[in-house]
Amino acid sequence: MKVAIVGMGTAGVSILRQLVKHEMFEHLEVDIYDNRKNMGQGEPFQNDSEDLLINVPVDMLSLNLDNMKEFREWYASQDDFDYGDAEYLPRYVFGHYMKSYLDQYVKRYDNIHVIPHEVTQIGVVEEEKEISVKKIIVQTDEHEGRSTIYDYVFLSTGTFSYNDPYHLKGSPKYIYEPYPAYRTLDEVSSHDKVAVIGTGLASLDVIRYVLNHHDQTLVLASRGGQLPSVRGEMVTVTLQYMTKEIFDDIKQNHMGNIPLDILKELFRKECDALNIPFKSLIHRRTGNVVKDLQYDLAHPESLGLLQSFLMELKDNMNWIWNSLTNDDQQLFLERYYQYFKENMNPMPRDTAQFIIDEIESNKLRVYAGLEKATRVNGQYQLQFETEHQAMIVDVIINATGPKKKLSQLDASDGLLLNMANKQIVQAHPIGGIQIVSESNEVISPRYGTLSNLRAFGQMTNGVNFERNGVTMIVQQAVKSVTQLYAQLEEEYDAD
Ligand SMILES: Cc1cc2nc3c(=O)[nH]c(=O)nc-3n(C[C@H](O)[C@H](O)[C@H](O)COP(=O)(O)OP(=O)(O)OC[C@H]3O[C@@H](n4cnc5c(N)ncnc54)[C@H](O)[C@@H]3O)c2cc1C
């Protein structure tokens, strides 16, 4: 069986890890595609500043679901990186852990072929005779279009390109991509006033880097002005009400779906059972960043409980999220998502203290209500909803996060757009492309469910809602690879 993995970051390496484990691996020929820079490390874990940290503690991040300490053990066993007994290591160290497995496999197995190029097109081989499984053709620009036909393709090309909410892409001193962070100050002179726009996890990375390497007061501006919460003390949570069994019972009485009101009720019951003071936690924010971060730092237990609960929901999100109708998903996004988002991806405690210190020493100023950013006389003008006067800065670093919908994409995401144009993939109304949630099979408007084309990562965000962390990606890789081998075994049994 001829297999391609397109994109060799977390998902690609995880898929390969699962493939090589199986006794039938020798029956595969595997081509792996990525550019040389990211091959084996991906975007988030590329070589970058050591100020950029993983967002979960070392002991909770692993490519091996049977051994959550594997990354920790790998770190302890090597001599290249030494950050002591850190709880949060720099992200690039995780990238080298991933890459060490790729290097090891490539050395050991001669049925793995590294193709250090990006894929420019993917097509489905049209055959006159109707067959159930169609072959997939993969093309790169190398040698004026090298194309190869595969029985099975894993599509794992990572996040879509970044949002550009104020249409400034291409303007001088507008840093459209916040990564690698160590390049963001390349064109910035020492007296330039810098603003970072966006207050998600990407902006925390950039803030840390810029404050450590640039002497001027930094402006952080966004619409909401809310930073993520601070990680509390994590505990093990067992769900009692939001379980598959209870969902199945309710779905039987509601034509296969869970109405949002019932979901809310189950959520409330779960909070009560876990003694989570949900209402007070959800309304704890005052809008004063220092006060809010200090509150979080002072309440690690209750906050940790809430975050642990949300993490457990994230682990089960495939069947929870996909039980809702599209209308209810949309309603959830409009009414409640903001509260989840703030608490689902918490920042390390050290980062929170760092931000408080920088605000108190006047090196960082945070502004909410950003409405517009425009280029005026060689500088940038930031305009706000309310009391602030327009502000002038020399440089803007865009940390507003990646696009989510196919309709927002441009040439930077040419491969996906091209696949949509050929009707191989189609948009999910919430975001990304349509896949089967349990198997990651691509649902094509032209060919139906393509069991031999599997998609992973942020491009599946409409179905895999909030399921793009390392652990969840590895879970999906394990499932899909098991299904590949089941198909292979069937083929061998039939022969
Ligand atoms: C800044 C940032 C920080 C994060 N930090 C964490 C964290 O600390 N912990 C955590 O659990 N999750 C984190 N995440 C979530 C993260 O997205 C996932 O954990 C994971 O890295 C995503 O894996 P992926 O394989 O989908 O994407 P990536 O790891 O980015 O891999 C995609 C790969 O595809 C390649 N590619 C793209 N286009 C093509 C093409 N046309 N042909 C061939 N190759 C292509 C890219 O070069 C890249 O190497 C972070 C995400 C971001 C954006």
Coordinates of C-alpha atoms and ligand atoms in Angstrom, one line a residue:
M1 CA 0.0 0.0 0.0
K2 CA 1.4 3.4 -1.0
V3 CA 0.9 6.1 1.7
A4 CA 1.6 9.8 1.8
I5 CA 1.7 12.1 4.8
V6 CA 1.4 15.7 3.8
G7 CA 2.7 18.0 6.5
M8 CA 5.2 16.6 9.1
G9 CA 4.4 18.5 12.3
T10 CA 2.7 17.1 15.4
A11 CA 0.0 15.3 13.4
G12 CA 2.3 14.0 10.7
V13 CA 4.9 12.7 13.1
S14 CA 2.2 11.1 15.3
I15 CA 0.8 9.3 12.3
L16 CA 4.2 8.0 11.3
R17 CA 4.8 6.8 14.9
Q18 CA 1.6 4.8 14.8
L19 CA 2.3 3.4 11.4
V20 CA 5.8 2.1 12.3
K21 CA 4.5 0.4 15.4
H22 CA 2.4 -2.1 13.5
E23 CA 3.7 -5.6 12.5
M24 CA 2.4 -5.0 8.9
F25 CA 4.3 -1.7 8.5
E26 CA 6.7 -3.5 6.1
H27 CA 3.8 -3.8 3.6
L28 CA 3.6 0.0 3.3
E29 CA 5.7 2.5 1.2
V30 CA 5.4 5.8 3.0
D31 CA 6.3 9.2 1.4
I32 CA 6.5 12.1 3.8
Y33 CA 6.2 15.7 2.6
D34 CA 7.1 19.0 4.2
N35 CA 9.6 21.9 3.7
R36 CA 13.1 21.3 5.1
K37 CA 12.6 23.9 7.9
N38 CA 9.5 22.3 9.5
M39 CA 10.0 18.7 8.7
G40 CA 9.5 16.8 12.0
Q41 CA 8.9 20.0 14.0
G42 CA 5.9 21.7 12.5
E43 CA 5.1 25.4 13.0
P44 CA 4.3 25.8 16.7
F45 CA 7.4 23.9 17.7
Q46 CA 9.9 25.3 15.2
N47 CA 13.2 26.7 16.2
D48 CA 12.4 30.0 17.9
S49 CA 13.1 32.1 20.9
E50 CA 13.3 30.2 24.2
D51 CA 10.8 32.8 25.6
L52 CA 8.1 30.8 23.8
L53 CA 6.9 28.1 26.2
I54 CA 4.7 25.1 25.8
N55 CA 1.2 25.9 27.2
V56 CA 0.8 22.8 29.3
P57 CA 3.3 21.4 31.9
V58 CA 6.0 19.1 30.6
D59 CA 4.4 16.1 32.3
M60 CA 1.2 16.6 30.5
L61 CA 2.6 16.8 27.0
S62 CA 3.7 13.6 25.1
L63 CA 3.4 12.0 21.7
N64 CA 2.8 8.7 23.5
L65 CA -0.6 8.4 25.1
D66 CA 0.6 5.3 27.0
N67 CA 3.4 7.3 28.6
M68 CA 2.6 10.9 29.4
K69 CA 6.1 11.3 30.8
E70 CA 7.8 10.4 27.5
F71 CA 8.8 14.0 26.7
R72 CA 10.1 14.5 30.2
E73 CA 12.1 11.3 29.9
W74 CA 13.5 12.3 26.5
Y75 CA 14.5 15.7 27.9
A76 CA 16.3 14.1 30.8
S77 CA 18.2 11.7 28.5
Q78 CA 19.7 14.3 26.1
D79 CA 22.5 16.8 26.4
D80 CA 21.6 19.4 23.8
F81 CA 19.1 21.5 25.9
D82 CA 19.3 22.3 29.5
Y83 CA 16.6 24.4 31.3
G84 CA 16.9 22.5 34.6
D85 CA 13.7 21.0 36.1
A86 CA 11.4 23.5 34.3
E87 CA 7.7 22.9 34.5
Y88 CA 7.2 24.6 31.1
L89 CA 10.0 24.1 28.6
P90 CA 10.5 26.2 25.5
R91 CA 8.4 25.0 22.6
Y92 CA 11.3 24.4 20.3
V93 CA 12.5 21.7 22.7
F94 CA 9.3 19.8 22.1
G95 CA 9.9 20.2 18.4
H96 CA 13.3 18.5 18.8
Y97 CA 11.7 15.7 20.8
M98 CA 9.3 15.1 17.8
K99 CA 12.0 15.4 15.3
S100 CA 14.2 12.9 17.1
Y101 CA 11.6 10.2 16.5
L102 CA 11.3 11.1 12.8
D103 CA 15.1 11.0 12.4
Q104 CA 15.2 7.6 14.1
Y105 CA 12.5 6.1 11.9
V106 CA 14.0 7.5 8.7
K107 CA 17.3 5.9 9.6
R108 CA 15.8 2.6 10.6
Y109 CA 13.2 1.9 7.9
D110 CA 13.9 2.0 4.2
N111 CA 10.2 2.1 3.3
I112 CA 10.0 5.7 4.5
H113 CA 10.9 8.3 1.9
V114 CA 11.5 11.9 2.8
I115 CA 10.3 14.4 0.2
P116 CA 11.5 17.9 1.4
H117 CA 8.9 19.9 -0.6
E118 CA 5.5 21.3 0.0
V119 CA 2.5 19.8 -1.8
T120 CA 0.9 22.2 -4.2
Q121 CA -2.1 20.1 -5.4
I122 CA -4.0 17.0 -4.4
G123 CA -6.4 15.3 -6.8
V124 CA -8.6 12.2 -7.0
V125 CA -7.8 9.8 -9.7
E126 CA -10.9 9.5 -11.9
E127 CA -11.4 6.0 -13.2
E128 CA -14.0 4.9 -15.7
K129 CA -14.9 1.8 -13.8
E130 CA -16.7 2.8 -10.6
I131 CA -14.7 1.7 -7.6
S132 CA -15.4 2.3 -3.9
V133 CA -11.9 3.5 -3.0
K134 CA -10.3 6.0 -5.3
K135 CA -6.6 6.7 -5.5
I136 CA -5.3 10.1 -4.5
I137 CA -2.7 12.0 -6.5
V138 CA -0.3 14.3 -4.8
Q139 CA 1.8 16.9 -6.6
T140 CA 4.7 19.3 -5.7
D141 CA 6.2 22.0 -7.7
E142 CA 9.6 20.3 -7.8
H143 CA 10.8 19.3 -11.3
E144 CA 7.9 21.3 -12.9
G145 CA 5.3 19.2 -11.1
R146 CA 6.2 15.9 -9.6
S147 CA 3.1 13.8 -9.0
T148 CA 2.6 10.4 -7.4
I149 CA -0.4 8.3 -6.9
Y150 CA -1.3 6.9 -3.4
D151 CA -3.7 4.4 -1.9
Y152 CA -3.9 6.5 1.3
V153 CA -3.2 10.1 2.1
F154 CA -3.0 11.8 5.5
L155 CA -3.5 15.6 5.2
S156 CA -1.8 17.3 8.1
T157 CA -0.7 20.8 7.0
G158 CA -1.4 22.6 10.2
T159 CA -3.0 26.0 10.8
F160 CA -4.5 28.3 8.2
S161 CA -2.8 31.6 7.5
Y162 CA -3.3 34.5 9.9
N163 CA -6.2 36.9 10.1
D164 CA -5.6 40.4 8.9
P165 CA -8.5 42.2 10.5
Y166 CA -7.4 45.7 9.4
H167 CA -6.2 44.8 5.9
L168 CA -2.6 45.8 6.6
K169 CA -0.8 42.8 5.2
G170 CA 2.2 43.9 3.1
S171 CA 2.5 47.4 4.8
P172 CA 5.9 48.4 6.1
K173 CA 6.5 47.5 9.7
Y174 CA 3.3 45.6 9.9
I175 CA 4.5 42.1 11.1
Y176 CA 1.8 39.9 9.7
E177 CA 3.1 36.6 11.1
P178 CA 4.1 36.6 14.8
Y179 CA 6.3 33.5 14.3
P180 CA 9.2 33.0 14.5
A181 CA 9.0 35.5 17.3
Y182 CA 12.7 36.1 17.2
R183 CA 12.3 37.7 13.7
T184 CA 9.5 40.1 14.7
L185 CA 12.0 42.8 15.7
D186 CA 14.2 42.5 12.6
E187 CA 13.0 45.7 11.0
V188 CA 12.3 47.5 14.3
S189 CA 14.6 50.3 15.4
S190 CA 15.4 50.9 19.1
H191 CA 13.2 54.0 19.3
D192 CA 10.1 52.5 17.5
K193 CA 6.9 52.3 19.5
V194 CA 5.4 48.8 19.0
A195 CA 1.9 47.6 19.4
V196 CA 0.8 43.9 19.5
I197 CA -2.8 43.4 18.4
G198 CA -4.7 40.4 19.8
T199 CA -4.7 39.0 23.3
G200 CA -4.7 35.2 22.8
L201 CA -1.9 32.8 23.5
A202 CA 0.1 33.9 20.4
S203 CA 0.2 37.5 21.8
L204 CA 1.6 36.2 25.1
D205 CA 4.5 34.7 23.1
V206 CA 5.1 37.9 21.3
I207 CA 4.8 40.1 24.5
R208 CA 7.4 38.0 26.3
Y209 CA 9.8 38.2 23.4
V210 CA 9.4 41.9 22.7
L211 CA 9.6 43.0 26.3
N212 CA 12.8 41.0 26.7
H213 CA 14.4 42.5 23.6
H214 CA 13.0 46.0 23.0
D215 CA 13.3 48.9 25.4
Q216 CA 10.2 51.0 24.6
T217 CA 6.9 50.7 26.4
L218 CA 4.8 48.0 24.6
V219 CA 1.2 48.5 23.7
L220 CA -1.2 45.5 23.8
A221 CA -4.5 46.3 22.1
S222 CA -7.5 44.1 21.2
R223 CA -11.3 44.3 20.9
G224 CA -12.0 42.5 24.2
G225 CA -8.8 43.2 26.1
Q226 CA -9.1 40.0 28.1
L227 CA -6.1 37.8 28.6
P228 CA -6.4 34.0 29.0
S229 CA -6.8 32.8 32.6
V230 CA -3.9 31.6 34.7
R231 CA -3.4 27.9 35.2
G232 CA -4.6 26.7 38.6
E233 CA -4.0 23.4 40.3
M234 CA -5.1 20.7 38.0
V235 CA -7.0 17.6 39.3
T236 CA -8.5 14.5 37.8
V237 CA -12.2 14.9 36.9
T238 CA -14.7 12.2 36.1
L239 CA -17.8 13.3 34.3
Q240 CA -21.1 12.1 35.7
Y241 CA -23.8 13.8 33.6
M242 CA -22.0 14.6 30.4
T243 CA -21.4 11.0 29.4
K244 CA -21.9 9.2 26.2
E245 CA -24.6 7.0 27.7
I246 CA -26.7 9.9 28.9
F247 CA -26.2 11.7 25.6
D248 CA -27.4 8.7 23.7
D249 CA -30.5 8.5 25.8
I250 CA -31.3 12.2 25.2
K251 CA -30.5 12.0 21.5
Q252 CA -33.1 9.2 21.1
N253 CA -35.8 11.7 22.1
H254 CA -34.5 14.6 20.1
M255 CA -34.0 13.2 16.6
G256 CA -30.3 12.4 17.1
N257 CA -29.2 15.8 18.6
I258 CA -28.7 17.4 22.1
P259 CA -30.6 20.7 22.3
L260 CA -28.3 23.5 23.7
D261 CA -30.7 24.1 26.7
I262 CA -30.3 20.5 27.8
L263 CA -26.6 20.6 27.3
K264 CA -26.5 23.7 29.6
E265 CA -28.5 21.9 32.2
L266 CA -26.1 18.9 32.2
F267 CA -23.2 21.3 32.4
R268 CA -24.7 23.0 35.4
K269 CA -25.3 19.7 37.1
E270 CA -21.7 18.7 36.5
C271 CA -20.4 21.9 38.0
D272 CA -22.6 21.4 41.1
A273 CA -21.4 17.8 41.5
L274 CA -17.8 19.0 41.2
N275 CA -18.3 21.9 43.6
I276 CA -17.2 24.4 41.0
P277 CA -18.5 28.0 41.8
F278 CA -19.2 28.4 38.1
K279 CA -21.2 31.7 38.2
S280 CA -18.8 33.6 40.3
L281 CA -15.8 32.3 38.3
I282 CA -17.3 33.1 35.0
H283 CA -18.2 36.6 36.1
R284 CA -15.0 37.3 38.0
R285 CA -13.3 39.5 35.3
T286 CA -13.3 43.2 36.1
G287 CA -11.5 44.4 32.9
N288 CA -8.5 45.5 35.0
V289 CA -5.8 43.1 33.7
V290 CA -3.6 43.3 36.9
K291 CA -6.6 42.7 39.2
D292 CA -7.9 39.9 37.1
L293 CA -4.5 38.1 36.9
Q294 CA -4.0 38.6 40.6
Y295 CA -7.4 37.1 41.3
D296 CA -6.5 34.0 39.2
L297 CA -3.1 33.7 41.0
A298 CA -4.8 33.8 44.4
H299 CA -7.5 31.2 43.5
P300 CA -5.5 28.2 42.1
E301 CA -7.9 25.6 43.6
S302 CA -11.3 26.7 42.3
L303 CA -9.8 27.8 39.0
G304 CA -7.9 24.6 38.7
L305 CA -11.1 22.7 39.2
L306 CA -12.9 24.7 36.5
Q307 CA -9.9 24.3 34.1
S308 CA -9.6 20.5 34.8
F309 CA -13.4 20.2 34.1
L310 CA -13.0 22.1 30.8
M311 CA -10.0 20.0 29.9
E312 CA -12.0 16.8 30.4
L313 CA -14.8 18.3 28.2
K314 CA -12.1 19.1 25.6
D315 CA -11.0 15.4 25.7
N316 CA -14.6 14.4 24.9
M317 CA -15.4 17.3 22.7
N318 CA -15.8 15.2 19.5
W319 CA -19.1 13.6 20.6
I320 CA -20.2 16.6 22.7
W321 CA -19.8 19.2 20.0
N322 CA -21.1 17.1 17.2
S323 CA -24.3 16.3 19.1
L324 CA -25.4 19.9 18.6
T325 CA -27.2 21.2 15.5
N326 CA -25.3 23.8 13.5
D327 CA -27.8 26.4 14.8
D328 CA -27.0 25.5 18.4
Q329 CA -23.3 25.4 17.7
Q330 CA -23.6 29.0 16.3
L331 CA -25.6 30.1 19.3
F332 CA -23.0 28.6 21.6
L333 CA -20.3 30.5 19.9
E334 CA -22.2 33.8 20.1
R335 CA -23.4 33.4 23.7
Y336 CA -20.9 31.3 25.7
Y337 CA -17.7 30.6 23.8
Q338 CA -15.9 33.6 25.1
Y339 CA -16.1 32.3 28.7
F340 CA -14.8 28.9 27.6
K341 CA -12.0 30.3 25.6
E342 CA -10.7 32.4 28.5
N343 CA -10.5 29.4 30.8
M344 CA -9.7 26.5 28.4
N345 CA -6.2 27.5 27.4
P346 CA -4.7 29.0 30.6
M347 CA -1.3 30.7 30.7
P348 CA 1.5 29.5 33.1
R349 CA 1.6 31.3 36.5
D350 CA 5.1 32.7 35.8
T351 CA 3.8 34.4 32.6
A352 CA 1.0 36.0 34.6
Q353 CA 3.4 37.3 37.2
F354 CA 5.7 38.6 34.4
I355 CA 2.8 40.5 32.8
I356 CA 1.7 42.0 36.1
D357 CA 5.3 43.1 36.8
E358 CA 5.7 44.7 33.4
I359 CA 2.3 46.5 33.6
E360 CA 3.2 47.8 37.1
S361 CA 6.6 49.1 35.9
N362 CA 4.9 50.8 33.0
K363 CA 6.7 48.8 30.3
L364 CA 3.4 47.2 29.1
R365 CA 0.1 49.0 28.6
V366 CA -3.1 47.0 27.8
Y367 CA -6.0 48.6 26.0
A368 CA -9.5 47.1 25.2
G369 CA -12.0 48.3 22.6
L370 CA -9.7 48.4 19.6
E371 CA -11.9 49.3 16.6
K372 CA -9.5 50.1 13.8
A373 CA -5.9 50.3 12.8
T374 CA -4.9 52.4 9.8
R375 CA -1.7 53.5 8.2
V376 CA -1.3 57.3 8.5
N377 CA 1.9 59.2 7.4
G378 CA 4.2 56.3 7.7
Q379 CA 2.9 55.3 11.1
Y380 CA -0.1 53.4 12.4
Q381 CA -3.1 54.9 14.1
L382 CA -5.0 52.8 16.6
Q383 CA -8.6 53.8 17.2
F384 CA -10.7 52.7 20.2
E385 CA -14.4 52.4 20.9
T386 CA -14.5 54.5 24.0
E387 CA -12.5 57.0 26.0
H388 CA -9.0 56.5 24.6
Q389 CA -7.8 58.9 22.1
A390 CA -6.4 57.5 18.9
M391 CA -2.9 56.3 19.5
I392 CA 0.1 56.4 17.1
V393 CA 2.6 53.6 16.9
D394 CA 5.5 52.8 14.5
V395 CA 5.1 49.0 14.3
I396 CA 2.2 46.6 14.6
I397 CA 2.7 42.9 15.4
N398 CA -0.3 40.9 14.4
A399 CA -1.2 38.2 17.0
T400 CA -4.9 37.9 16.1
G401 CA -4.6 34.2 15.4
P402 CA -5.2 32.1 12.3
K403 CA -8.2 32.2 10.0
K404 CA -10.9 29.6 10.7
K405 CA -13.1 29.5 7.6
L406 CA -12.4 28.4 4.0
S407 CA -14.2 31.6 2.8
Q408 CA -11.5 33.7 4.5
L409 CA -8.5 32.0 2.8
D410 CA -6.3 33.5 0.1
A411 CA -3.3 32.2 -1.9
S412 CA -1.4 31.5 1.3
D413 CA -3.6 28.5 1.7
G414 CA -3.5 27.5 -2.0
L415 CA -3.6 23.8 -1.5
L416 CA -6.9 23.8 0.5
L417 CA -8.5 26.3 -1.8
N418 CA -7.5 24.3 -4.8
M419 CA -9.0 21.1 -3.2
A420 CA -12.2 23.0 -2.5
N421 CA -12.3 24.3 -6.1
K422 CA -12.0 20.7 -7.3
Q423 CA -14.8 19.7 -4.9
I424 CA -12.6 17.3 -3.0
V425 CA -13.2 19.2 0.2
Q426 CA -16.1 21.4 1.3
A427 CA -16.5 24.1 4.0
H428 CA -18.0 23.2 7.4
P429 CA -20.4 26.0 8.4
I430 CA -18.5 26.6 11.7
G431 CA -15.0 26.5 10.2
G432 CA -12.5 24.3 8.3
I433 CA -13.6 21.4 6.2
Q434 CA -16.1 18.6 6.6
I435 CA -14.8 15.4 7.9
V436 CA -16.3 12.4 9.8
S437 CA -15.6 13.2 13.4
E438 CA -14.9 9.6 14.5
S439 CA -12.5 8.8 11.7
N440 CA -11.1 12.0 10.2
E441 CA -12.3 10.9 6.8
V442 CA -12.7 13.8 4.4
I443 CA -16.3 14.3 3.2
S444 CA -16.1 15.4 -0.4
P445 CA -19.1 17.0 -2.2
R446 CA -18.1 15.2 -5.4
Y447 CA -16.8 11.8 -4.3
G448 CA -18.6 11.3 -1.0
T449 CA -16.7 10.1 2.1
L450 CA -13.2 9.4 1.1
S451 CA -12.0 6.7 3.5
N452 CA -8.4 6.9 2.2
L453 CA -8.1 10.7 2.6
R454 CA -7.8 11.7 6.3
A455 CA -7.5 15.3 7.5
F456 CA -6.1 16.5 10.9
G457 CA -5.4 19.7 12.8
Q458 CA -6.9 23.1 12.6
M459 CA -8.3 22.6 9.1
T460 CA -10.9 20.4 10.8
N461 CA -11.8 23.0 13.4
G462 CA -15.6 23.0 12.6
V463 CA -15.8 19.3 13.6
N464 CA -12.8 19.1 15.9
F465 CA -13.9 22.1 17.9
E466 CA -11.2 23.1 20.4
R467 CA -9.4 19.8 19.7
N468 CA -6.1 20.9 18.3
G469 CA -3.8 20.3 21.2
V470 CA -1.1 17.7 21.0
T471 CA -2.9 15.0 23.0
M472 CA -6.1 15.3 20.9
I473 CA -4.2 15.2 17.7
V474 CA -2.3 12.1 18.8
Q475 CA -5.7 10.4 19.8
Q476 CA -7.0 11.0 16.2
A477 CA -3.7 9.7 14.7
V478 CA -4.0 6.5 16.7
K479 CA -7.6 5.9 15.5
S480 CA -7.0 6.7 11.9
V481 CA -3.9 4.5 11.6
T482 CA -5.8 1.6 13.3
Q483 CA -8.4 2.0 10.6
L484 CA -5.7 1.9 7.8
Y485 CA -4.3 -1.3 9.1
A486 CA -7.8 -2.8 9.4
Q487 CA -8.3 -2.0 5.7
L488 CA -4.9 -3.5 4.8
E489 CA -5.6 -6.7 6.7
E490 CA -9.0 -7.0 4.9
E491 CA -7.2 -6.6 1.6
Y492 CA -4.6 -9.3 2.5
D493 CA -7.4 -11.7 3.8
A494 CA -9.3 -11.2 0.5
D495 CA -6.2 -12.1 -1.6
Ligands
LIG1 C1 1.7 29.2 18.4 C2 1.1 27.9 18.8 C3 1.5 27.3 20.0 C4 0.9 26.1 20.4 N1 1.4 25.5 21.6 C5 0.8 24.3 22.0 C6 1.3 23.7 23.1 O1 2.1 24.2 23.8 N2 0.7 22.5 23.5 C7 -0.3 22.0 22.7 O2 -0.8 20.9 23.1 N3 -0.7 22.5 21.6 C8 -0.2 23.7 21.2 N4 -0.6 24.3 20.1 C9 -1.7 23.7 19.3 C10 -1.0 23.1 18.0 O3 -1.6 23.6 16.9 C11 -0.9 21.6 18.0 O4 -0.5 21.1 19.2 C12 0.0 21.0 16.9 O5 1.3 21.5 16.8 C13 -0.6 21.1 15.6 O6 -0.1 20.1 14.8 P1 -0.3 20.0 13.2 O7 0.4 18.8 12.8 O8 -1.8 20.2 12.9 O9 0.4 21.4 12.7 P2 1.9 21.6 12.6 O10 2.6 21.0 13.7 O11 2.1 23.1 12.4 O12 2.4 20.8 11.3 C14 1.9 21.2 10.0 C15 3.0 21.0 9.1 O13 2.5 21.0 7.7 C16 3.5 21.6 6.9 N5 2.8 22.1 5.7 C17 2.0 23.1 5.5 N6 1.6 23.2 4.2 C18 2.1 22.1 3.6 C19 2.1 21.6 2.2 N7 1.3 22.2 1.3 N8 2.8 20.5 1.9 C20 3.5 19.9 2.9 N9 3.6 20.3 4.2 C21 2.9 21.4 4.5 C22 4.0 22.7 7.8 O14 5.3 23.2 7.3 C23 4.1 22.1 9.1 O15 5.3 21.5 9.4 C24 -0.1 25.5 19.6 C25 -0.5 26.1 18.4 C26 0.1 27.3 18.1 C27 -0.4 27.9 16.8

